[in-house]
């Protein structure tokens, strides 16, 4: 059985370090088991092993210094 996935859009990323920062912070959210960030589109895809609150993902993105503009 595959893990549920969610896709968001992150604004403000301009380089590989930005991607690394977002990936690192979002990976700390309880329930997140995989994180994929695409710099060119701002797409943030997460796989989870349990329900994850959008507010927790938003907080992690903001902690990294960026803005979550959509779930």
Coordinates of C-alpha atoms in Angstrom, one line a residue:
X1 CA 0.0 0.0 0.0
X2 CA 1.4 3.4 -0.9
X3 CA 1.6 6.3 1.4
X4 CA -1.0 9.1 0.9
X5 CA 0.6 12.1 -0.8
X6 CA -0.2 15.8 -0.7
X7 CA 1.0 18.6 -3.0
X8 CA 1.6 22.2 -2.1
X9 CA 3.1 25.3 -3.7
X10 CA 6.0 27.2 -2.0
X11 CA 6.9 30.8 -2.9
X12 CA 10.3 32.4 -2.6
X13 CA 12.7 29.6 -3.3
X14 CA 15.6 30.6 -5.7
X15 CA 18.3 28.0 -5.3
X16 CA 19.2 24.5 -4.2
X17 CA 19.9 25.7 -0.6
X18 CA 16.3 26.9 -0.5
X19 CA 15.1 23.4 -1.5
X20 CA 17.3 21.8 1.1
X21 CA 16.0 24.1 3.8
X22 CA 12.3 23.4 3.0
X23 CA 13.0 19.7 2.7
X24 CA 14.7 19.5 6.0
X25 CA 12.0 21.4 7.9
X26 CA 9.1 19.6 6.4
X27 CA 10.7 16.3 7.0
X28 CA 10.5 17.0 10.8
X29 CA 6.7 17.2 10.7
X30 CA 5.3 14.1 12.5
X31 CA 3.7 11.7 9.9
X32 CA 5.8 12.9 7.0
X33 CA 7.8 10.0 5.5
X34 CA 9.0 11.5 2.2
X35 CA 9.5 15.1 0.9
X36 CA 10.1 16.1 -2.7
X37 CA 10.6 19.8 -3.6
X38 CA 10.9 21.1 -7.2
X39 CA 12.7 24.4 -7.5
X40 CA 11.4 25.3 -10.9
X41 CA 7.7 25.1 -10.1
X42 CA 7.8 25.5 -6.3
X43 CA 6.0 22.2 -5.9
X44 CA 6.3 20.5 -2.5
X45 CA 5.1 16.9 -2.4
X46 CA 4.9 15.0 0.8
X47 CA 4.1 11.3 1.5
X48 CA 2.6 10.6 4.9
X49 CA 2.0 7.6 7.1
X50 CA -0.9 9.2 9.0
X51 CA -3.0 12.4 8.6
X52 CA -0.9 15.6 8.6
X53 CA -2.4 19.0 9.3
X54 CA -1.8 21.6 6.6
X55 CA -1.0 24.1 9.4
X56 CA 2.0 22.0 10.5
X57 CA 3.3 21.9 6.9
X58 CA 2.8 25.6 6.6
X59 CA 4.7 26.2 9.9
X60 CA 7.6 24.1 8.7
X61 CA 7.8 26.0 5.4
X62 CA 7.7 29.3 7.3
X63 CA 10.4 28.1 9.7
X64 CA 12.6 27.5 6.6
X65 CA 11.9 31.1 5.6
X66 CA 9.4 30.7 2.8
X67 CA 5.7 31.0 2.1
X68 CA 3.2 28.2 1.6
X69 CA 0.9 29.6 -1.0
X70 CA -1.4 26.7 -1.6
X71 CA -2.4 23.3 -0.5

